Amino acid sequence: MMIKERSLRRDPDLGGELAFLAKGCDFVLPSRFKKRLKSFQQAQVQSKQEKKPGTSSPVPLNSVVSPCALLPVNKATSSTPLSINIPRFYFPKGLPNVCTNHEEIIARIEEAFTEFEDEKANICEMGKIAKICGCPLYWKAPMFSASGGERTGCVSVHSFVSLWRKILRNCHDDASRFTYLVAKPSCDYLEQEDFIPLLQDVVETHPGLTFLKDAPEFHSRYITTVIQRIFYTVNRSWSGKITLTELRKSNFLQTLALLEEEDDINQITDYFSYEHFYVIYCKFWELDTDHDLYISQKDLARYSDQALSSRIIERIFSGAVVRGNEIQKEGRMSYADFVWLLISEEDKRSPTSIEYWFRCMDLDGDGVLSMYELEYFYEEQCERMEVMGIEPLPFQDLLCQMLDLVKPEREGRVTLRDLKRCRMAHVFFNTFFNLEKYLDNEQRDPFAVQKDTENDGPEPSDWDRYAAEEYEILVAEESGNDQLQEGNSTMTQIEAAAEDSICYLPPPFLVVFSNSCACTRTSAGSSTVTEEPAATPLFPATVCWGWAGERTSLARMNCYESSQVNTNQVFVSSFTSLPLLPPAFNSNPVISVMHDTRKEPFHLK
């Protein structure tokens, strides 16, 4: 029972009985307590009825008078305080603009719909409506979907005007309007699937992605990559839900508006770059040997020539970097998870990357990297360096270096805040689980490292530099493969000309023959055809080998690169290791035959 009346609490008899009751005394019966309380309440009611206006109620004789009651009373302070009108300062949907004439905007929208057939707009025509509403062009797909266009295939003027009136009345900035259009009904946050209609429209209509129209199987891969990059940068809470605050603090809406101004989508490196998607997907495809769009720990260990330690790979697959309500599939990593991993691995300076690797190294999840955890990861680095014949630095000496590098606020405890503040988190993380980058950093000029920390200019991020370099390498390899295919077609013509040139050799064998038209294999994996005059004493010649029987056609042999040989001879060598070439033709049993330039069989002498 809660006693509110001050006079009741001051009653000494009732207070004593309450004290006995609180102590658990048996002689204080509940019935007696109720009677005492009831009689006291009746007396209080009678005293209030008998009290006259303007007279104060008498103070009980046994009550204790507080010293504060003897002080003079200020009538201004004793009266009810006046209410202070505090202006509203929190606007979750944006600050309303009273100067905006909403009816004028609605009139312009209705006028634009009259230009369409039956006053209905399709998704392409919604681009004009988006511009009238003062929105970027690529808001047209969310506007189309929010107005019910996906169900009917078009949007009527009445449905869109009704939608836009609600938005103008309730949403007062770009972030709240975009969320209202893209999010599910009655949701004030964005999830991954909410971006699919928007990005599908970008894929189908942006001039920089025209080539993707002929490859619909890559649409979902590109959309998945863009969505993961959006959440990697914008969703700072790792909740899997982008809030209005996170959206306002990011540059996503500004980047989305740039799409209509830039035809080359690769110039927009944030989120939408196709080159970045190409690099990420090719790296994943190389590791995904069975091409089921999942990679295992064994697959990931092959990344960058086994640069990552096995202990950090185990932590990645342990679920330490799971976002929101996502469930880590045991022993498997999806393509979406790989996007986060690759960006975090190649750019350890960004806030999300620092959080990613901090979660992996924080074994006990207490928010602090202890000396035990640092030693746990460094042990494997030492073992790998010893295998390579490199003397590792003792852990105590390394620990002093790392603490001097990070300068933690509390001695012996490295926190996430310390790593974000020190601006050298990439060196810290590479030291403990990426041996290749750790050794590269050890060989760098220390003055160059200091220059990196002092440079505040708008230079490209580590991820942008990595993606640009890898894309050039991938393009070079692709062009090399194209040249190889062209060379193969030319080689087919050469083989067809030698179809009748039959060698009677015991398998296995190696045949090196010269010709005025020779095909060589370059280091890039391509084949080039060079015309050489017959009088030239030395030039690359075609090497053919095979496991066929006694009667073998040159047209059915595989081609490899050879060293320079005499143009007037054909060398035939028998050896056991194929397809490896002998170190020198002169050191192997060589049978020399005269080269016959005519399309006639040539035989051993």
XYZ file of C-alpha atoms in Angstrom:
605
model
C 0.000 0.000 0.000
C 1.336 3.393 -0.965
C 0.447 6.220 1.447
C 0.285 9.570 -0.343
C -1.102 11.860 2.398
C 1.702 13.620 4.253
C -0.373 13.982 7.418
C -1.091 10.271 7.410
C 2.611 9.455 7.224
C 3.233 11.784 10.190
C 0.645 10.094 12.440
C 2.795 8.549 15.242
C 0.370 5.759 16.175
C -0.046 4.592 12.593
C 3.654 4.960 11.991
C 4.476 2.747 14.909
C 2.086 0.060 13.779
C 3.574 0.215 10.275
C 7.013 -0.244 11.786
C 5.856 -3.310 13.729
C 4.179 -4.676 10.630
C 7.357 -4.147 8.578
C 9.366 -6.045 11.201
C 6.983 -8.987 10.976
C 5.543 -8.687 14.495
C 2.670 -11.084 15.033
C 0.607 -8.883 17.374
C 0.035 -6.227 14.634
C -3.009 -7.772 12.989
C -4.014 -6.705 9.478
C -7.625 -6.177 10.653
C -6.494 -3.752 13.347
C -4.359 -1.891 10.819
C -7.277 -1.559 8.395
C -9.584 -0.249 11.136
C -7.022 2.319 12.230
C -6.506 3.474 8.683
C -10.227 3.679 7.986
C -10.922 5.760 11.076
C -8.098 8.106 10.248
C -9.404 8.616 6.719
C -12.912 9.372 8.043
C -11.470 11.976 10.401
C -9.613 13.588 7.545
C -12.776 13.827 5.437
C -14.715 15.447 8.284
C -11.955 17.982 8.907
C -11.979 19.015 5.242
C -15.740 19.516 5.266
C -15.639 21.643 8.441
C -12.706 23.751 7.213
C -13.726 27.242 6.146
C -12.309 29.046 3.094
C -9.176 31.079 3.807
C -8.324 29.184 7.024
C -5.531 26.732 7.215
C -5.966 23.261 8.641
C -4.709 22.850 12.242
C -1.405 21.131 12.694
C -1.632 17.940 14.790
C -0.150 18.301 18.260
C 2.032 15.234 17.954
C 3.331 16.114 14.487
C 6.897 17.223 13.970
C 7.239 20.713 12.553
C 9.932 21.081 9.906
C 12.312 24.049 10.292
C 11.464 25.058 6.738
C 7.900 25.771 7.827
C 9.131 28.599 10.108
C 10.677 30.516 7.186
C 8.720 33.320 5.462
C 6.812 32.102 2.425
C 7.273 33.834 -0.928
C 3.858 34.029 -2.572
C 5.427 34.150 -6.062
C 7.267 30.870 -5.543
C 4.459 29.104 -3.748
C 2.003 29.662 -6.560
C 1.759 27.317 -9.541
C 4.720 27.906 -11.944
C 3.851 29.509 -15.240
C 4.141 27.260 -18.321
C 7.035 28.182 -20.589
C 6.423 27.874 -24.323
C 9.462 25.989 -25.685
C 9.459 25.934 -29.488
C 9.631 22.552 -31.172
C 13.180 21.624 -32.086
C 12.927 17.948 -33.186
C 11.561 17.200 -36.641
C 12.103 13.502 -37.523
C 10.581 13.978 -41.003
C 12.438 17.195 -41.743
C 11.829 20.881 -41.013
C 8.574 22.065 -42.638
C 8.907 24.824 -45.210
C 5.953 27.167 -44.809
C 6.904 29.138 -47.909
C 6.348 26.212 -50.288
C 3.158 26.390 -52.322
C 1.999 22.794 -52.455
C -1.050 23.493 -54.573
C 1.095 24.972 -57.286
C 3.159 21.769 -57.433
C -0.003 19.639 -57.586
C -1.343 21.779 -60.436
C 1.854 21.290 -62.426
C 1.679 17.527 -61.850
C -1.913 17.367 -63.082
C -1.001 19.402 -66.141
C 1.875 17.031 -66.957
C -0.416 13.996 -66.743
C -2.706 15.499 -69.386
C 0.074 14.979 -71.926
C -0.021 11.209 -71.378
C -2.524 8.822 -72.883
C -5.621 8.466 -70.657
C -3.760 10.624 -68.122
C -1.741 7.569 -67.106
C 2.047 7.349 -66.990
C 4.329 4.351 -67.386
C 7.641 3.988 -65.596
C 9.585 5.874 -68.282
C 7.143 8.787 -68.265
C 7.403 8.982 -64.493
C 10.835 10.526 -64.991
C 9.186 13.763 -66.119
C 6.876 13.688 -63.101
C 9.863 13.172 -60.788
C 11.576 16.267 -62.137
C 8.389 18.351 -61.698
C 8.248 17.193 -58.070
C 11.827 18.409 -57.614
C 13.272 14.899 -57.257
C 16.187 13.206 -59.078
C 15.402 11.282 -62.258
C 16.001 7.829 -60.803
C 13.338 8.327 -58.164
C 10.870 7.440 -60.908
C 10.862 3.709 -60.153
C 10.066 4.163 -56.425
C 7.354 6.697 -57.354
C 5.916 4.271 -59.870
C 5.857 1.401 -57.355
C 4.496 3.479 -54.450
C 1.607 4.677 -56.642
C 0.555 1.113 -57.482
C 2.167 1.011 -60.911
C 3.560 -2.499 -60.480
C 0.049 -3.918 -60.138
C -1.588 -2.066 -63.027
C 1.375 -1.330 -65.283
C 0.704 2.422 -65.204
C -0.018 5.235 -62.737
C -3.135 7.412 -62.937
C -3.106 11.087 -62.093
C -5.442 10.586 -59.150
C -3.371 7.882 -57.489
C -0.142 9.831 -57.812
C -1.626 13.146 -56.668
C -3.075 11.416 -53.617
C 0.342 9.911 -52.851
C 2.220 13.153 -53.324
C -0.176 15.137 -51.134
C 0.546 12.760 -48.267
C 4.278 13.118 -48.843
C 4.131 16.925 -48.954
C 2.052 16.974 -45.779
C 4.172 14.541 -43.739
C 7.674 14.483 -45.243
C 9.707 17.669 -45.493
C 13.168 16.621 -46.707
C 14.678 14.291 -49.315
C 15.599 11.550 -46.846
C 12.085 11.200 -45.409
C 10.462 11.367 -48.870
C 12.821 8.758 -50.303
C 12.189 6.466 -47.333
C 8.425 6.914 -47.685
C 8.613 5.928 -51.367
C 11.047 3.027 -51.080
C 10.275 1.463 -47.682
C 7.459 -0.908 -46.917
C 4.176 0.627 -45.699
C 4.327 2.018 -42.160
C 8.100 1.471 -41.984
C 10.517 4.311 -41.317
C 13.647 2.334 -42.264
C 15.057 0.741 -45.416
C 15.928 -2.922 -45.874
C 17.975 -4.562 -48.612
C 15.068 -5.792 -50.720
C 13.577 -2.280 -50.800
C 16.327 -1.147 -53.204
C 15.739 -3.821 -55.850
C 13.122 -1.952 -58.004
C 15.225 1.215 -57.948
C 18.443 -0.547 -58.968
C 16.700 -2.682 -61.591
C 15.528 0.543 -63.240
C 19.106 1.887 -63.137
C 20.384 -1.268 -64.838
C 17.752 -1.084 -67.567
C 17.860 2.644 -68.327
C 21.279 4.092 -67.479
C 23.359 4.700 -70.639
C 26.518 3.446 -68.911
C 24.963 -0.014 -68.415
C 23.515 -0.528 -71.883
C 25.735 -3.557 -72.499
C 24.088 -5.359 -69.563
C 20.806 -5.625 -71.474
C 22.237 -8.599 -73.364
C 23.370 -10.304 -70.144
C 20.346 -10.510 -67.825
C 22.046 -13.198 -65.730
C 24.386 -10.503 -64.370
C 21.599 -8.126 -63.353
C 21.063 -9.765 -59.982
C 24.831 -9.953 -59.323
C 25.277 -6.253 -60.026
C 22.229 -5.301 -57.943
C 23.446 -7.439 -55.037
C 26.853 -5.771 -55.189
C 25.394 -2.257 -55.171
C 23.034 -3.067 -52.279
C 25.868 -4.481 -50.174
C 28.018 -1.445 -50.891
C 25.148 0.834 -49.858
C 24.670 -0.946 -46.543
C 28.432 -1.204 -46.035
C 28.751 2.579 -46.163
C 25.377 3.878 -44.951
C 24.213 1.386 -42.310
C 26.658 2.400 -39.601
C 24.677 0.582 -36.894
C 25.142 -2.864 -38.545
C 21.432 -3.470 -37.933
C 20.496 -4.338 -41.513
C 18.053 -1.391 -41.466
C 18.975 2.067 -42.750
C 17.342 4.743 -40.619
C 16.535 8.322 -41.586
C 19.465 9.594 -39.546
C 21.911 7.247 -41.267
C 20.525 8.186 -44.672
C 20.916 11.906 -43.949
C 24.509 11.480 -42.769
C 25.522 9.546 -45.901
C 26.116 10.703 -49.463
C 23.837 8.114 -51.052
C 21.057 10.457 -52.170
C 23.590 12.896 -53.620
C 25.300 10.043 -55.475
C 21.967 8.783 -56.784
C 21.239 12.253 -58.162
C 24.575 12.198 -60.049
C 23.494 9.227 -62.150
C 21.408 11.395 -64.479
C 24.306 13.798 -65.015
C 27.076 11.253 -65.679
C 26.757 8.853 -68.619
C 29.897 6.914 -67.669
C 28.787 5.045 -64.581
C 32.379 4.065 -63.783
C 33.107 7.702 -62.953
C 30.774 7.318 -59.960
C 33.020 5.151 -57.814
C 30.659 5.211 -54.842
C 28.126 2.352 -54.908
C 27.366 2.117 -58.668
C 30.684 1.592 -60.503
C 30.504 -1.380 -62.866
C 34.287 -1.745 -62.824
C 34.201 -2.232 -59.073
C 31.456 -4.832 -59.460
C 33.519 -6.604 -62.125
C 36.536 -6.800 -59.826
C 34.515 -8.109 -56.878
C 32.662 -10.719 -58.897
C 35.797 -11.968 -60.678
C 37.599 -12.374 -57.345
C 34.664 -14.335 -55.985
C 34.422 -16.461 -59.130
C 38.089 -17.422 -58.857
C 37.578 -18.705 -55.321
C 34.210 -20.364 -55.958
C 35.552 -23.470 -57.687
C 32.199 -25.291 -57.870
C 30.344 -22.076 -58.849
C 27.474 -22.539 -56.423
C 27.823 -18.892 -55.278
C 29.201 -19.998 -51.907
C 32.807 -20.306 -50.775
C 34.232 -22.328 -47.913
C 37.113 -21.659 -45.540
C 39.351 -23.697 -47.810
C 38.336 -21.569 -50.785
C 38.931 -18.318 -48.925
C 42.367 -19.496 -47.806
C 43.469 -19.297 -51.455
C 42.701 -15.587 -51.643
C 45.715 -13.469 -52.613
C 48.122 -16.439 -52.402
C 47.046 -17.409 -48.878
C 47.650 -13.931 -47.481
C 45.085 -14.272 -44.685
C 45.877 -16.401 -41.657
C 43.775 -19.446 -40.871
C 42.814 -18.053 -37.462
C 41.298 -14.882 -38.887
C 39.461 -16.968 -41.514
C 37.952 -19.062 -38.732
C 36.750 -15.878 -37.035
C 35.197 -14.614 -40.273
C 33.191 -17.826 -40.608
C 32.281 -17.870 -36.901
C 29.538 -15.264 -37.317
C 31.464 -12.432 -35.696
C 30.638 -10.081 -38.567
C 26.979 -10.983 -39.071
C 24.688 -7.973 -39.639
C 21.198 -7.544 -38.218
C 19.155 -10.743 -38.022
C 21.248 -12.477 -40.670
C 22.159 -16.095 -39.948
C 25.650 -17.322 -40.854
C 25.452 -20.533 -42.842
C 27.822 -22.997 -41.256
C 31.072 -23.252 -43.173
C 29.859 -21.207 -46.153
C 30.102 -17.576 -47.210
C 27.656 -16.048 -49.670
C 28.531 -13.562 -52.385
C 26.935 -10.751 -50.370
C 29.192 -11.523 -47.403
C 32.200 -11.678 -49.709
C 31.534 -8.103 -50.868
C 31.940 -6.912 -47.265
C 35.048 -9.048 -46.788
C 36.834 -7.890 -49.936
C 36.203 -4.181 -49.350
C 37.251 -4.535 -45.703
C 40.402 -6.438 -46.651
C 41.573 -3.992 -49.295
C 40.663 -0.803 -47.415
C 41.334 -1.085 -43.705
C 41.110 2.662 -43.140
C 37.337 3.080 -43.460
C 35.177 3.050 -40.299
C 33.220 -0.031 -41.364
C 36.416 -1.933 -42.147
C 37.904 -1.093 -38.768
C 34.718 -2.318 -37.083
C 34.753 -5.461 -39.251
C 38.254 -6.557 -38.261
C 37.856 -5.424 -34.666
C 34.908 -7.794 -34.331
C 37.004 -10.604 -35.765
C 39.917 -10.051 -33.394
C 37.741 -9.515 -30.302
C 37.535 -13.199 -29.359
C 35.542 -12.772 -26.145
C 33.338 -9.928 -27.424
C 34.107 -7.591 -24.524
C 34.821 -4.602 -26.777
C 38.541 -4.619 -25.948
C 41.523 -6.261 -27.644
C 43.563 -7.747 -24.837
C 47.215 -8.723 -25.019
C 46.172 -12.384 -25.064
C 44.076 -11.854 -28.187
C 46.880 -10.013 -29.950
C 49.350 -12.774 -29.092
C 46.881 -15.411 -30.308
C 46.814 -13.959 -33.824
C 50.524 -13.103 -33.923
C 51.565 -16.671 -33.101
C 50.467 -17.897 -36.520
C 52.223 -15.009 -38.215
C 55.458 -16.059 -36.497
C 55.011 -19.669 -37.592
C 54.468 -18.657 -41.202
C 57.499 -16.353 -41.187
C 59.702 -19.130 -39.792
C 58.579 -21.419 -42.610
C 59.595 -18.710 -45.073
C 63.000 -18.404 -43.412
C 62.257 -14.992 -41.893
C 63.148 -14.363 -38.273
C 60.017 -12.954 -36.614
C 60.072 -10.110 -34.165
C 59.447 -11.245 -30.559
C 55.915 -10.543 -29.398
C 57.011 -8.240 -26.568
C 58.922 -6.031 -28.994
C 56.076 -6.078 -31.489
C 53.589 -5.227 -28.766
C 55.590 -2.141 -27.832
C 55.516 -1.047 -31.481
C 51.779 -1.542 -31.800
C 50.989 0.277 -28.546
C 53.174 3.181 -29.645
C 51.347 3.146 -32.959
C 47.814 3.096 -31.529
C 48.436 5.011 -28.271
C 45.427 3.550 -26.406
C 43.701 5.655 -23.761
C 43.975 2.832 -21.220
C 47.282 1.043 -21.012
C 47.199 -2.532 -22.269
C 43.658 -2.281 -23.676
C 43.050 -1.453 -27.339
C 39.501 -0.305 -28.042
C 37.630 0.422 -31.227
C 37.808 4.122 -30.461
C 41.596 3.925 -30.179
C 41.940 2.325 -33.607
C 39.656 4.845 -35.305
C 41.519 7.729 -33.731
C 45.074 6.600 -34.512
C 44.627 6.569 -38.329
C 47.011 3.607 -38.600
C 44.509 0.803 -38.156
C 45.490 -0.772 -41.486
C 49.058 -1.314 -40.266
C 47.775 -2.685 -36.962
C 45.444 -5.251 -38.553
C 47.875 -6.385 -41.271
C 50.462 -7.085 -38.601
C 48.285 -9.705 -36.963
C 46.624 -11.582 -39.834
C 47.852 -10.534 -43.303
C 51.449 -11.609 -43.685
C 51.964 -10.313 -47.218
C 50.872 -6.768 -46.410
C 52.708 -6.866 -43.076
C 56.011 -7.666 -44.799
C 55.353 -5.019 -47.447
C 54.798 -2.442 -44.736
C 58.009 -3.470 -42.964
C 59.964 -2.766 -46.149
C 58.346 0.625 -46.779
C 60.062 3.912 -46.204
C 59.044 5.146 -42.718
C 58.869 8.693 -44.038
C 56.312 7.543 -46.622
C 54.159 6.102 -43.845
C 54.351 9.389 -41.953
C 53.388 11.245 -45.126
C 50.291 9.074 -45.480
C 49.133 10.005 -41.992
C 49.730 13.714 -42.515
C 48.066 13.941 -45.917
C 44.501 15.194 -45.602
C 43.908 15.824 -49.301
C 40.997 14.294 -51.240
C 42.981 11.325 -52.534
C 41.236 8.141 -53.689
C 40.646 5.539 -51.039
C 42.605 2.314 -50.789
C 39.609 0.496 -52.209
C 39.389 2.800 -55.244
C 43.086 2.311 -55.989
C 42.842 -1.456 -55.587
C 39.762 -1.724 -57.809
C 41.378 0.391 -60.543
C 44.567 -1.688 -60.548
C 42.760 -5.018 -60.513
C 40.413 -3.943 -63.269
C 43.340 -3.105 -65.534
C 44.865 -6.520 -64.863
C 41.589 -8.305 -65.571
C 41.068 -6.370 -68.798
C 44.595 -7.219 -69.926
C 44.002 -10.905 -69.248
C 40.694 -10.780 -71.093
C 42.260 -9.133 -74.124
C 45.013 -11.742 -74.006
C 42.413 -14.488 -74.102
C 40.780 -12.853 -77.103
C 44.103 -12.803 -78.919
C 44.618 -16.431 -77.960
C 41.334 -17.346 -79.591
C 42.375 -15.480 -82.740
C 45.710 -17.252 -82.665
C 43.970 -20.597 -82.260
C 41.979 -19.974 -85.422
C 45.221 -19.200 -87.303
C 46.843 -22.278 -85.804
C 43.972 -24.352 -87.113
C 44.860 -23.208 -90.603
C 48.486 -24.169 -90.035
C 47.438 -27.567 -88.724
C 45.132 -28.069 -91.663
C 48.053 -27.396 -94.023
C 50.096 -30.017 -92.166
C 47.267 -32.544 -92.058
C 49.090 -34.772 -94.493
C 52.457 -34.481 -92.737
C 52.581 -37.759 -90.840
C 55.312 -38.729 -88.384
C 55.813 -42.360 -87.436
C 57.123 -41.995 -83.870
C 56.933 -44.090 -80.701
C 54.995 -42.234 -77.996
C 55.645 -40.051 -76.118
C 57.431 -37.697 -78.446
C 58.217 -34.046 -79.048
C 58.238 -32.537 -82.477
C 59.742 -29.132 -83.164
C 59.322 -27.942 -86.726
C 60.036 -24.701 -88.458
C 57.993 -22.943 -91.057
C 57.760 -19.607 -92.745
C 54.627 -18.978 -90.623
C 55.194 -19.715 -86.953
C 52.831 -19.477 -83.935
C 54.194 -18.677 -80.487
C 52.594 -18.482 -77.062
C 53.261 -15.297 -75.125
C 53.498 -14.801 -71.360
C 49.999 -13.272 -71.244
C 48.521 -16.489 -72.554
C 47.883 -15.219 -76.076
C 49.091 -16.531 -79.421
C 50.558 -14.328 -82.113
C 51.347 -15.259 -85.685
C 54.553 -13.864 -87.132
C 55.751 -14.080 -90.706
C 59.456 -14.909 -90.878
C 61.535 -15.182 -94.051
C 62.914 -18.609 -94.779
C 66.497 -17.315 -94.812
C 66.308 -16.223 -91.174
C 68.577 -18.556 -89.187
C 66.747 -18.352 -85.814
C 63.133 -17.609 -84.919
C 60.417 -19.059 -82.631
C 58.912 -22.207 -84.014
C 55.844 -24.264 -83.208
C 56.210 -27.139 -80.758
C 53.862 -30.078 -81.064
C 53.652 -32.998 -78.703
C 51.241 -35.841 -78.259
C 50.478 -39.187 -76.667
C 49.069 -40.753 -79.815
C 50.040 -44.034 -81.336
C 52.564 -44.783 -84.004
C 50.647 -42.884 -86.675
C 50.025 -39.314 -85.479
C 48.881 -36.262 -87.387
C 50.412 -32.876 -86.578
C 46.921 -31.405 -86.725
C 45.927 -33.338 -83.586
C 48.846 -32.222 -81.415
C 48.850 -29.555 -78.706
C 50.961 -26.456 -79.281
C 53.484 -24.980 -76.867
C 56.159 -22.342 -76.991
C 59.674 -23.391 -77.912
C 63.079 -21.809 -77.924
C 64.674 -20.642 -81.119
C 65.596 -23.457 -83.517
C 67.222 -23.788 -86.857
C 64.808 -23.118 -89.661
C 66.239 -25.861 -91.839
C 65.702 -28.771 -89.487
C 62.986 -30.605 -87.654
C 63.932 -31.994 -84.254
C 62.307 -35.082 -82.826
C 63.050 -35.966 -79.225
C 61.704 -38.790 -77.066
C 61.483 -38.167 -73.300
C 59.290 -39.187 -70.407
C 58.155 -35.819 -69.008
C 55.395 -34.214 -71.035
C 54.283 -31.523 -71.732
C 57.396 -29.961 -70.137
C 60.030 -28.964 -72.671
C 63.618 -30.158 -72.228
C 66.044 -27.556 -70.892
C 68.037 -27.654 -74.131
C 67.433 -29.596 -77.284
C 71.111 -30.458 -77.659
C 71.142 -32.250 -74.298
C 68.471 -34.730 -75.406
C 68.577 -37.480 -77.979
C 67.794 -35.584 -81.151
C 67.104 -37.100 -84.522
C 67.506 -34.580 -87.293
C 65.376 -34.689 -90.402
C 65.320 -32.406 -93.382
C 62.338 -30.038 -93.464
C 60.040 -30.546 -96.416
C 58.103 -27.357 -97.200
C 55.710 -29.172 -99.473
C 52.497 -30.721 -98.166
C 53.969 -34.186 -98.268
C 54.813 -36.622 -95.490
C 58.296 -36.345 -94.055
C 59.975 -39.350 -92.488
C 62.803 -39.954 -90.058
C 66.193 -40.731 -91.561
